[in-house]
Amino acid sequence: MTPRTRPRTGTGTRTRSRTRDADAMAVTAFVLGLVGLLVMNLLLGPVAVVLGTLALYRRTTRPGRARLAIALGITDVLVLVCLVTADGTWSWSLT
């Protein structure tokens, strides 16, 4: 007697869905990193880093975009540090 094997249903759609989610995370992280250079960099920078890292962990098909999002997120925080150092406040006012 041979053991019965269950047919594999839904595994392909689960993999495609997970890849699509990872790709969406990479793109979202990239956009948040870009926007974070201009506004709300204290919030958007770390979010871009986390989403970019999660996208890489979930094996996105866009690893370059995820790495760029991580770099932009770190740059967001560095820009904020430079502005705080130059101005002495947590605002964007440089006058």
Short mmCIF file of C-alpha atoms in Angstrom, two decimals:
data_model
loop_
_atom_site.label_atom_id
_atom_site.label_comp_id
_atom_site.label_asym_id
_atom_site.label_seq_id
_atom_site.Cartn_x
_atom_site.Cartn_y
_atom_site.Cartn_z
CA MET A 1 0.00 0.00 0.00
CA THR A 2 1.31 3.43 -0.88
CA PRO A 3 0.71 6.37 1.42
CA ARG A 4 -1.82 8.88 0.21
CA THR A 5 -0.47 12.32 -0.39
CA ARG A 6 -2.63 15.35 -0.25
CA PRO A 7 -2.70 17.49 -3.35
CA ARG A 8 -0.86 20.75 -2.94
CA THR A 9 -3.41 23.47 -3.39
CA GLY A 10 -2.83 27.13 -2.84
CA THR A 11 0.95 27.03 -2.36
CA GLY A 12 1.62 28.93 -5.57
CA THR A 13 -0.83 31.69 -4.74
CA ARG A 14 0.59 32.03 -1.23
CA THR A 15 4.11 32.49 -2.61
CA ARG A 16 2.97 35.01 -5.20
CA SER A 17 0.98 36.92 -2.58
CA ARG A 18 3.96 37.02 -0.22
CA THR A 19 6.22 38.25 -3.03
CA ARG A 20 3.70 40.93 -3.97
CA ASP A 21 3.51 42.05 -0.35
CA ALA A 22 7.31 42.24 -0.13
CA ASP A 23 7.44 44.23 -3.38
CA ALA A 24 4.78 46.61 -2.08
CA MET A 25 6.79 47.05 1.13
CA ALA A 26 9.92 47.89 -0.87
CA VAL A 27 8.11 50.50 -2.96
CA THR A 28 6.32 51.98 0.06
CA ALA A 29 9.57 52.20 2.00
CA PHE A 30 11.25 53.93 -0.94
CA VAL A 31 8.46 56.51 -1.25
CA LEU A 32 8.41 57.15 2.50
CA GLY A 33 12.19 57.59 2.47
CA LEU A 34 11.94 60.16 -0.32
CA VAL A 35 9.10 62.08 1.32
CA GLY A 36 10.91 61.89 4.65
CA LEU A 37 13.75 63.97 3.25
CA LEU A 38 11.34 66.91 3.08
CA VAL A 39 8.83 66.46 5.90
CA MET A 40 8.37 64.40 9.07
CA ASN A 41 11.79 62.79 8.78
CA LEU A 42 11.78 61.71 12.44
CA LEU A 43 8.76 59.49 11.76
CA LEU A 44 9.16 58.50 8.10
CA GLY A 45 12.88 57.70 8.24
CA PRO A 46 12.67 54.84 10.74
CA VAL A 47 9.50 53.51 9.08
CA ALA A 48 11.34 53.39 5.74
CA VAL A 49 14.22 51.50 7.35
CA VAL A 50 11.89 48.95 8.97
CA LEU A 51 9.81 48.38 5.83
CA GLY A 52 12.91 48.10 3.65
CA THR A 53 14.43 45.55 6.01
CA LEU A 54 11.20 43.53 6.11
CA ALA A 55 11.02 43.57 2.31
CA LEU A 56 14.57 42.20 2.10
CA TYR A 57 13.77 39.58 4.73
CA ARG A 58 10.72 38.46 2.76
CA ARG A 59 12.84 38.18 -0.40
CA THR A 60 11.42 40.96 -2.53
CA THR A 61 12.05 40.93 -6.27
CA ARG A 62 13.18 44.56 -5.87
CA PRO A 63 16.11 44.32 -3.45
CA GLY A 64 17.77 47.43 -4.88
CA ARG A 65 14.74 49.53 -4.10
CA ALA A 66 14.55 48.09 -0.57
CA ARG A 67 18.24 48.84 0.06
CA LEU A 68 17.79 52.36 -1.30
CA ALA A 69 14.81 52.81 1.04
CA ILE A 70 16.98 51.80 4.00
CA ALA A 71 19.65 54.28 2.92
CA LEU A 72 17.06 57.05 2.49
CA GLY A 73 15.57 56.30 5.91
CA ILE A 74 18.97 56.61 7.55
CA THR A 75 19.60 59.79 5.57
CA ASP A 76 16.28 61.20 6.82
CA VAL A 77 17.41 60.84 10.42
CA LEU A 78 20.85 62.28 9.61
CA VAL A 79 19.25 65.31 7.94
CA LEU A 80 17.16 65.86 11.06
CA VAL A 81 20.26 65.61 13.26
CA CYS A 82 22.06 68.18 11.08
CA LEU A 83 19.10 70.57 11.21
CA VAL A 84 18.77 70.22 14.97
CA THR A 85 22.48 70.84 15.38
CA ALA A 86 22.44 73.88 13.10
CA ASP A 87 19.27 75.46 14.44
CA GLY A 88 19.06 74.16 18.00
CA THR A 89 15.36 73.25 17.69
CA TRP A 90 13.31 70.31 16.36
CA SER A 91 11.68 72.51 13.71
CA TRP A 92 12.53 73.21 10.09
CA SER A 93 12.94 76.96 10.65
CA LEU A 94 16.43 78.03 9.67
CA THR A 95 15.87 81.79 10.07
#
